[in-house]
Amino acid sequence: MPKPNAIYLDYNATAPIRPSVIAAMTDALAQAGNPSSVHGFGRIARQSVEEAREKIAAFIDSAAPQLIFTSGGTEANNSAIAYSGRKRVLVSAIEHDSVRLVRKDAELIPVDENGLVRLNALEQMLKTNPEPALVSVMLANNETGVIQDIAAISALAKKYDALVHTDAVQALGKMKIDCRALGADMLTLSAHKAGGPQGVGVLVFSDAVPLAAMIKGGGQERSRRAGTENVAAIAGFGALIDALSATMPAEIERMRIMQSALEAKITALHPQIELIAANVARLPNTTSLVWTGYKSDMQLMRLDMSGVAVSAGSACSSGKVKPSHVLEAMGLPSDQAACALRVSTGWNSRESDIEAFCAAYAMLDQATQRGGEVRMKQTA
Ligand code: PLP
């Protein structure tokens, strides 16, 4: 069990749920009714679902008439990649596994040393094969926070009749998401990265996408996703959007201040500590650090013992520390990629969390100098 005073700096894995979300979910759970039923109970449940749908669509300025609820970001990404009707699929090399591993024949779009998609390479890929493609590039990366120019990618893809999907899971609550400006045909969100419930997401898609149902056997979600809707979680998603509508600018500002403080302190600690993608646009809550010589799993363990919870990279899928495909695609040598740490803040983070992290991080070196054994084992 985590210590009661543990410092949580792993919001990109999942964010603590907001009290207003719990309240909305509790109300919805207490209400009987299947949204597909025609009686009054059903109509109340249906109203919860439709209100949430409208709030989300308005919040992301979605021109897309279609927004379906899913069991989360993973399902929405899988649907987008596998059911858009496009045979040819191009995905960036830094995508989350729920995009990257869906199609074995997906072609990888290379990224530069900052993790930004190489537009020239993408254009070459689109030019050399006339088969209309689906291009999937995430809006913001879960490990580095690097933000892609999706508007430019969409404009390029359109020249070659390609459809565009963007995984905006990590962007929600941390930057403005404006579907019209992004120009993508499909967009994925998940509630739990921003203080909503786990197990609910959305896939937004335009009329240009002949999306087929991944889950069949019912007419729900306009026959695009069968199964009784998770009404309480959807109501929670709606409450999350209410919260974000009220507080997002202030939260972003606070995250930005904490990020600056963290990065200034950490880089002053030791010359061997490197910030990843320090000079390109990043989310205000995400910092990726490399301290060469200290393997990520050892750093994680020591920080955890000090009551500080962070992540080695993508903790979304396995809980195991494996080399980061994101950092490798950015060309980081594997001995450095094996020493990366991700610190991510969110709506409920405090400046004292950052101070606690920095103090514990500084102790890594001292602990090693005292014992000597950690560094030797890790560099062997
Ligand atoms: N996409 C990104 C960028 C993520 O970070 C995650 C995290 O898990 C997902 C998709 C999957 O979302 P979910 O946990 O809702 O399935």
PDB file of N, CA and C in Angstrom, residues 8-16 18 59-60 138-147 167-178 189-196 240-241 243-245 247-256 258-259 281-287 316 342-349:
ATOM      1  N   TYR A   8       2.110  12.112  -5.409  1.00  0.00           N
ATOM      2  CA  TYR A   8       1.682  11.520  -6.669  1.00  0.00           C
ATOM      3  C   TYR A   8       2.042  12.431  -7.842  1.00  0.00           C
ATOM      4  N   LEU A   9       2.967  11.989  -8.650  1.00  0.00           N
ATOM      5  CA  LEU A   9       3.376  12.774  -9.829  1.00  0.00           C
ATOM      6  C   LEU A   9       3.350  11.886 -11.074  1.00  0.00           C
ATOM      7  N   ASP A  10       2.235  11.188 -11.223  1.00  0.00           N
ATOM      8  CA  ASP A  10       2.084  10.262 -12.347  1.00  0.00           C
ATOM      9  C   ASP A  10       0.725  10.462 -13.022  1.00  0.00           C
ATOM     10  N   TYR A  11       0.360  11.735 -13.234  1.00  0.00           N
ATOM     11  CA  TYR A  11      -0.953  12.057 -13.809  1.00  0.00           C
ATOM     12  C   TYR A  11      -1.112  11.543 -15.233  1.00  0.00           C
ATOM     13  N   ASN A  12      -0.001  11.349 -15.951  1.00  0.00           N
ATOM     14  CA  ASN A  12      -0.163  10.854 -17.324  1.00  0.00           C
ATOM     15  C   ASN A  12      -0.539   9.375 -17.343  1.00  0.00           C
ATOM     16  N   ALA A  13      -0.304   8.688 -16.226  1.00  0.00           N
ATOM     17  CA  ALA A  13      -0.796   7.306 -16.127  1.00  0.00           C
ATOM     18  C   ALA A  13      -2.280   7.344 -15.802  1.00  0.00           C
ATOM     19  N   THR A  14      -2.628   8.097 -14.783  1.00  0.00           N
ATOM     20  CA  THR A  14      -4.030   8.375 -14.470  1.00  0.00           C
ATOM     21  C   THR A  14      -4.053   9.510 -13.468  1.00  0.00           C
ATOM     22  N   ALA A  15      -5.085  10.332 -13.520  1.00  0.00           N
ATOM     23  CA  ALA A  15      -5.190  11.458 -12.582  1.00  0.00           C
ATOM     24  C   ALA A  15      -6.167  11.099 -11.472  1.00  0.00           C
ATOM     25  N   PRO A  16      -5.946  11.598 -10.273  1.00  0.00           N
ATOM     26  CA  PRO A  16      -6.952  11.387  -9.224  1.00  0.00           C
ATOM     27  C   PRO A  16      -8.302  11.938  -9.697  1.00  0.00           C
ATOM     28  N   ARG A  18     -11.791  13.830  -9.718  1.00  0.00           N
ATOM     29  CA  ARG A  18     -12.227  15.090  -9.097  1.00  0.00           C
ATOM     30  C   ARG A  18     -13.487  14.849  -8.263  1.00  0.00           C
ATOM     31  N   PHE A  59     -16.977  21.375 -26.028  1.00  0.00           N
ATOM     32  CA  PHE A  59     -15.692  21.719 -25.388  1.00  0.00           C
ATOM     33  C   PHE A  59     -14.526  21.602 -26.363  1.00  0.00           C
ATOM     34  N   ILE A  60     -14.617  20.652 -27.275  1.00  0.00           N
ATOM     35  CA  ILE A  60     -13.499  20.471 -28.212  1.00  0.00           C
ATOM     36  C   ILE A  60     -13.821  21.090 -29.580  1.00  0.00           C
ATOM     37  N   MET A 138      -0.411  11.373 -32.807  1.00  0.00           N
ATOM     38  CA  MET A 138      -0.994  11.841 -31.553  1.00  0.00           C
ATOM     39  C   MET A 138      -0.813  13.350 -31.378  1.00  0.00           C
ATOM     40  N   LEU A 139      -1.769  13.965 -30.674  1.00  0.00           N
ATOM     41  CA  LEU A 139      -1.665  15.411 -30.453  1.00  0.00           C
ATOM     42  C   LEU A 139      -0.538  15.705 -29.456  1.00  0.00           C
ATOM     43  N   ALA A 140      -0.470  14.938 -28.376  1.00  0.00           N
ATOM     44  CA  ALA A 140       0.594  15.166 -27.388  1.00  0.00           C
ATOM     45  C   ALA A 140       1.074  13.814 -26.879  1.00  0.00           C
ATOM     46  N   ASN A 141       2.379  13.698 -26.738  1.00  0.00           N
ATOM     47  CA  ASN A 141       2.945  12.400 -26.369  1.00  0.00           C
ATOM     48  C   ASN A 141       2.877  12.154 -24.867  1.00  0.00           C
ATOM     49  N   ASN A 142       2.550  10.922 -24.506  1.00  0.00           N
ATOM     50  CA  ASN A 142       2.377  10.567 -23.092  1.00  0.00           C
ATOM     51  C   ASN A 142       3.686  10.509 -22.322  1.00  0.00           C
ATOM     52  N   GLU A 143       4.812  10.284 -22.994  1.00  0.00           N
ATOM     53  CA  GLU A 143       6.088  10.177 -22.273  1.00  0.00           C
ATOM     54  C   GLU A 143       6.829  11.502 -22.209  1.00  0.00           C
ATOM     55  N   THR A 144       6.802  12.251 -23.319  1.00  0.00           N
ATOM     56  CA  THR A 144       7.593  13.488 -23.381  1.00  0.00           C
ATOM     57  C   THR A 144       6.733  14.742 -23.308  1.00  0.00           C
ATOM     58  N   GLY A 145       5.438  14.626 -23.570  1.00  0.00           N
ATOM     59  CA  GLY A 145       4.553  15.789 -23.622  1.00  0.00           C
ATOM     60  C   GLY A 145       4.667  16.585 -24.912  1.00  0.00           C
ATOM     61  N   VAL A 146       5.493  16.134 -25.849  1.00  0.00           N
ATOM     62  CA  VAL A 146       5.712  16.907 -27.087  1.00  0.00           C
ATOM     63  C   VAL A 146       4.409  17.006 -27.897  1.00  0.00           C
ATOM     64  N   ILE A 147       4.125  18.230 -28.348  1.00  0.00           N
ATOM     65  CA  ILE A 147       2.877  18.521 -29.069  1.00  0.00           C
ATOM     66  C   ILE A 147       3.160  18.566 -30.575  1.00  0.00           C
ATOM     67  N   ASP A 167      -4.754  10.987 -31.603  1.00  0.00           N
ATOM     68  CA  ASP A 167      -4.984  10.533 -30.236  1.00  0.00           C
ATOM     69  C   ASP A 167      -4.710  11.735 -29.327  1.00  0.00           C
ATOM     70  N   ALA A 168      -5.797  12.306 -28.795  1.00  0.00           N
ATOM     71  CA  ALA A 168      -5.668  13.522 -27.974  1.00  0.00           C
ATOM     72  C   ALA A 168      -5.830  13.198 -26.487  1.00  0.00           C
ATOM     73  N   VAL A 169      -5.601  11.926 -26.141  1.00  0.00           N
ATOM     74  CA  VAL A 169      -5.827  11.481 -24.749  1.00  0.00           C
ATOM     75  C   VAL A 169      -5.039  12.321 -23.754  1.00  0.00           C
ATOM     76  N   GLN A 170      -3.774  12.568 -24.049  1.00  0.00           N
ATOM     77  CA  GLN A 170      -2.957  13.293 -23.064  1.00  0.00           C
ATOM     78  C   GLN A 170      -3.157  14.800 -23.125  1.00  0.00           C
ATOM     79  N   ALA A 171      -3.793  15.266 -24.172  1.00  0.00           N
ATOM     80  CA  ALA A 171      -3.962  16.718 -24.321  1.00  0.00           C
ATOM     81  C   ALA A 171      -5.122  17.255 -23.489  1.00  0.00           C
ATOM     82  N   LEU A 172      -6.109  16.397 -23.209  1.00  0.00           N
ATOM     83  CA  LEU A 172      -7.322  16.878 -22.537  1.00  0.00           C
ATOM     84  C   LEU A 172      -6.989  17.513 -21.183  1.00  0.00           C
ATOM     85  N   GLY A 173      -7.438  18.736 -21.005  1.00  0.00           N
ATOM     86  CA  GLY A 173      -7.233  19.446 -19.738  1.00  0.00           C
ATOM     87  C   GLY A 173      -5.886  20.139 -19.635  1.00  0.00           C
ATOM     88  N   LYS A 174      -5.018  19.901 -20.628  1.00  0.00           N
ATOM     89  CA  LYS A 174      -3.665  20.471 -20.533  1.00  0.00           C
ATOM     90  C   LYS A 174      -3.386  21.454 -21.661  1.00  0.00           C
ATOM     91  N   MET A 175      -4.258  21.490 -22.635  1.00  0.00           N
ATOM     92  CA  MET A 175      -4.154  22.468 -23.727  1.00  0.00           C
ATOM     93  C   MET A 175      -5.526  22.546 -24.394  1.00  0.00           C
ATOM     94  N   LYS A 176      -5.748  23.617 -25.123  1.00  0.00           N
ATOM     95  CA  LYS A 176      -7.026  23.750 -25.835  1.00  0.00           C
ATOM     96  C   LYS A 176      -7.065  22.717 -26.965  1.00  0.00           C
ATOM     97  N   ILE A 177      -8.160  22.006 -27.069  1.00  0.00           N
ATOM     98  CA  ILE A 177      -8.338  21.081 -28.201  1.00  0.00           C
ATOM     99  C   ILE A 177      -9.447  21.664 -29.071  1.00  0.00           C
ATOM    100  N   ASP A 178      -9.072  22.047 -30.263  1.00  0.00           N
ATOM    101  CA  ASP A 178     -10.028  22.681 -31.166  1.00  0.00           C
ATOM    102  C   ASP A 178     -10.094  21.823 -32.434  1.00  0.00           C
ATOM    103  N   LEU A 189     -10.383  10.688 -27.111  1.00  0.00           N
ATOM    104  CA  LEU A 189     -10.211  11.248 -25.765  1.00  0.00           C
ATOM    105  C   LEU A 189     -10.443  10.142 -24.743  1.00  0.00           C
ATOM    106  N   SER A 190      -9.910  10.359 -23.552  1.00  0.00           N
ATOM    107  CA  SER A 190     -10.159   9.451 -22.436  1.00  0.00           C
ATOM    108  C   SER A 190     -10.324  10.319 -21.193  1.00  0.00           C
ATOM    109  N   ALA A 191     -11.282   9.948 -20.325  1.00  0.00           N
ATOM    110  CA  ALA A 191     -11.589  10.852 -19.201  1.00  0.00           C
ATOM    111  C   ALA A 191     -10.561  10.800 -18.079  1.00  0.00           C
ATOM    112  N   HIS A 192      -9.912   9.633 -17.884  1.00  0.00           N
ATOM    113  CA  HIS A 192      -9.180   9.468 -16.626  1.00  0.00           C
ATOM    114  C   HIS A 192      -7.835  10.168 -16.551  1.00  0.00           C
ATOM    115  N   LYS A 193      -7.378  10.700 -17.684  1.00  0.00           N
ATOM    116  CA  LYS A 193      -6.083  11.402 -17.632  1.00  0.00           C
ATOM    117  C   LYS A 193      -6.245  12.830 -17.123  1.00  0.00           C
ATOM    118  N   ALA A 194      -7.489  13.264 -16.960  1.00  0.00           N
ATOM    119  CA  ALA A 194      -7.719  14.665 -16.583  1.00  0.00           C
ATOM    120  C   ALA A 194      -8.554  14.800 -15.310  1.00  0.00           C
ATOM    121  N   GLY A 195      -8.812  13.669 -14.634  1.00  0.00           N
ATOM    122  CA  GLY A 195      -9.598  13.738 -13.396  1.00  0.00           C
ATOM    123  C   GLY A 195     -11.006  13.204 -13.545  1.00  0.00           C
ATOM    124  N   GLY A 196     -11.270  12.549 -14.658  1.00  0.00           N
ATOM    125  CA  GLY A 196     -12.547  11.860 -14.848  1.00  0.00           C
ATOM    126  C   GLY A 196     -12.379  10.392 -14.475  1.00  0.00           C
ATOM    127  N   LEU A 240     -16.575  16.135 -15.685  1.00  0.00           N
ATOM    128  CA  LEU A 240     -15.176  16.526 -15.912  1.00  0.00           C
ATOM    129  C   LEU A 240     -15.126  17.734 -16.849  1.00  0.00           C
ATOM    130  N   ILE A 241     -15.932  17.689 -17.898  1.00  0.00           N
ATOM    131  CA  ILE A 241     -15.931  18.803 -18.862  1.00  0.00           C
ATOM    132  C   ILE A 241     -16.425  20.087 -18.178  1.00  0.00           C
ATOM    133  N   ALA A 243     -15.975  20.819 -15.075  1.00  0.00           N
ATOM    134  CA  ALA A 243     -14.854  21.275 -14.240  1.00  0.00           C
ATOM    135  C   ALA A 243     -13.797  21.952 -15.110  1.00  0.00           C
ATOM    136  N   LEU A 244     -13.478  21.317 -16.233  1.00  0.00           N
ATOM    137  CA  LEU A 244     -12.442  21.892 -17.104  1.00  0.00           C
ATOM    138  C   LEU A 244     -12.881  23.243 -17.674  1.00  0.00           C
ATOM    139  N   SER A 245     -14.170  23.352 -17.984  1.00  0.00           N
ATOM    140  CA  SER A 245     -14.664  24.619 -18.547  1.00  0.00           C
ATOM    141  C   SER A 245     -14.444  25.748 -17.545  1.00  0.00           C
ATOM    142  N   THR A 247     -12.112  25.691 -14.893  1.00  0.00           N
ATOM    143  CA  THR A 247     -10.800  25.857 -14.240  1.00  0.00           C
ATOM    144  C   THR A 247      -9.590  25.628 -15.145  1.00  0.00           C
ATOM    145  N   MET A 248      -9.789  25.217 -16.374  1.00  0.00           N
ATOM    146  CA  MET A 248      -8.628  24.796 -17.174  1.00  0.00           C
ATOM    147  C   MET A 248      -7.550  25.873 -17.343  1.00  0.00           C
ATOM    148  N   PRO A 249      -7.887  27.112 -17.671  1.00  0.00           N
ATOM    149  CA  PRO A 249      -6.802  28.091 -17.848  1.00  0.00           C
ATOM    150  C   PRO A 249      -5.958  28.251 -16.582  1.00  0.00           C
ATOM    151  N   ALA A 250      -6.618  28.305 -15.434  1.00  0.00           N
ATOM    152  CA  ALA A 250      -5.864  28.470 -14.177  1.00  0.00           C
ATOM    153  C   ALA A 250      -5.027  27.219 -13.891  1.00  0.00           C
ATOM    154  N   GLU A 251      -5.589  26.049 -14.178  1.00  0.00           N
ATOM    155  CA  GLU A 251      -4.829  24.806 -13.933  1.00  0.00           C
ATOM    156  C   GLU A 251      -3.594  24.739 -14.841  1.00  0.00           C
ATOM    157  N   ILE A 252      -3.767  25.142 -16.087  1.00  0.00           N
ATOM    158  CA  ILE A 252      -2.639  25.113 -17.021  1.00  0.00           C
ATOM    159  C   ILE A 252      -1.532  26.050 -16.523  1.00  0.00           C
ATOM    160  N   GLU A 253      -1.941  27.210 -16.067  1.00  0.00           N
ATOM    161  CA  GLU A 253      -0.978  28.184 -15.564  1.00  0.00           C
ATOM    162  C   GLU A 253      -0.197  27.603 -14.364  1.00  0.00           C
ATOM    163  N   ARG A 254      -0.909  26.951 -13.453  1.00  0.00           N
ATOM    164  CA  ARG A 254      -0.244  26.360 -12.273  1.00  0.00           C
ATOM    165  C   ARG A 254       0.709  25.236 -12.704  1.00  0.00           C
ATOM    166  N   MET A 255       0.254  24.423 -13.641  1.00  0.00           N
ATOM    167  CA  MET A 255       1.117  23.318 -14.098  1.00  0.00           C
ATOM    168  C   MET A 255       2.388  23.876 -14.737  1.00  0.00           C
ATOM    169  N   ARG A 256       2.212  24.949 -15.511  1.00  0.00           N
ATOM    170  CA  ARG A 256       3.358  25.553 -16.204  1.00  0.00           C
ATOM    171  C   ARG A 256       4.375  26.075 -15.175  1.00  0.00           C
ATOM    172  N   MET A 258       4.798  25.021 -12.075  1.00  0.00           N
ATOM    173  CA  MET A 258       5.454  23.876 -11.414  1.00  0.00           C
ATOM    174  C   MET A 258       6.472  23.231 -12.348  1.00  0.00           C
ATOM    175  N   GLN A 259       6.132  23.161 -13.631  1.00  0.00           N
ATOM    176  CA  GLN A 259       7.063  22.554 -14.600  1.00  0.00           C
ATOM    177  C   GLN A 259       8.357  23.363 -14.681  1.00  0.00           C
ATOM    178  N   ALA A 281       7.539  22.745 -28.267  1.00  0.00           N
ATOM    179  CA  ALA A 281       6.267  22.897 -27.529  1.00  0.00           C
ATOM    180  C   ALA A 281       5.908  21.588 -26.844  1.00  0.00           C
ATOM    181  N   ARG A 282       5.654  21.692 -25.543  1.00  0.00           N
ATOM    182  CA  ARG A 282       5.295  20.498 -24.754  1.00  0.00           C
ATOM    183  C   ARG A 282       4.079  20.811 -23.889  1.00  0.00           C
ATOM    184  N   LEU A 283       3.434  19.767 -23.414  1.00  0.00           N
ATOM    185  CA  LEU A 283       2.359  19.947 -22.444  1.00  0.00           C
ATOM    186  C   LEU A 283       2.928  20.612 -21.191  1.00  0.00           C
ATOM    187  N   PRO A 284       2.103  21.382 -20.480  1.00  0.00           N
ATOM    188  CA  PRO A 284       2.617  22.077 -19.294  1.00  0.00           C
ATOM    189  C   PRO A 284       2.819  21.158 -18.089  1.00  0.00           C
ATOM    190  N   ASN A 285       2.406  19.892 -18.230  1.00  0.00           N
ATOM    191  CA  ASN A 285       2.443  19.026 -17.033  1.00  0.00           C
ATOM    192  C   ASN A 285       3.483  17.916 -17.108  1.00  0.00           C
ATOM    193  N   THR A 286       4.174  17.802 -18.236  1.00  0.00           N
ATOM    194  CA  THR A 286       4.999  16.609 -18.460  1.00  0.00           C
ATOM    195  C   THR A 286       6.476  16.965 -18.580  1.00  0.00           C
ATOM    196  N   THR A 287       7.301  16.262 -17.818  1.00  0.00           N
ATOM    197  CA  THR A 287       8.749  16.430 -17.926  1.00  0.00           C
ATOM    198  C   THR A 287       9.368  15.052 -18.042  1.00  0.00           C
ATOM    199  N   CYS A 316       1.234   2.939 -18.938  1.00  0.00           N
ATOM    200  CA  CYS A 316      -0.169   2.666 -19.239  1.00  0.00           C
ATOM    201  C   CYS A 316      -0.445   1.191 -19.407  1.00  0.00           C
ATOM    202  N   ARG A 342       9.627   9.866 -16.076  1.00  0.00           N
ATOM    203  CA  ARG A 342       8.583  10.834 -16.437  1.00  0.00           C
ATOM    204  C   ARG A 342       7.915  11.367 -15.177  1.00  0.00           C
ATOM    205  N   VAL A 343       7.882  12.681 -15.091  1.00  0.00           N
ATOM    206  CA  VAL A 343       7.200  13.335 -13.975  1.00  0.00           C
ATOM    207  C   VAL A 343       6.002  14.063 -14.570  1.00  0.00           C
ATOM    208  N   SER A 344       4.807  13.781 -14.066  1.00  0.00           N
ATOM    209  CA  SER A 344       3.638  14.464 -14.643  1.00  0.00           C
ATOM    210  C   SER A 344       2.708  14.951 -13.539  1.00  0.00           C
ATOM    211  N   THR A 345       2.318  16.213 -13.651  1.00  0.00           N
ATOM    212  CA  THR A 345       1.469  16.842 -12.650  1.00  0.00           C
ATOM    213  C   THR A 345       0.043  16.949 -13.176  1.00  0.00           C
ATOM    214  N   GLY A 346      -0.837  17.542 -12.373  1.00  0.00           N
ATOM    215  CA  GLY A 346      -2.217  17.709 -12.819  1.00  0.00           C
ATOM    216  C   GLY A 346      -3.000  18.617 -11.901  1.00  0.00           C
ATOM    217  N   TRP A 347      -4.328  18.484 -12.011  1.00  0.00           N
ATOM    218  CA  TRP A 347      -5.230  19.456 -11.384  1.00  0.00           C
ATOM    219  C   TRP A 347      -5.022  19.588  -9.877  1.00  0.00           C
ATOM    220  N   ASN A 348      -4.542  18.537  -9.224  1.00  0.00           N
ATOM    221  CA  ASN A 348      -4.456  18.576  -7.757  1.00  0.00           C
ATOM    222  C   ASN A 348      -3.008  18.598  -7.279  1.00  0.00           C
ATOM    223  N   SER A 349      -2.059  18.868  -8.163  1.00  0.00           N
ATOM    224  CA  SER A 349      -0.649  18.888  -7.739  1.00  0.00           C
ATOM    225  C   SER A 349      -0.347  20.189  -7.014  1.00  0.00           C
TER     226      SER A 349
END
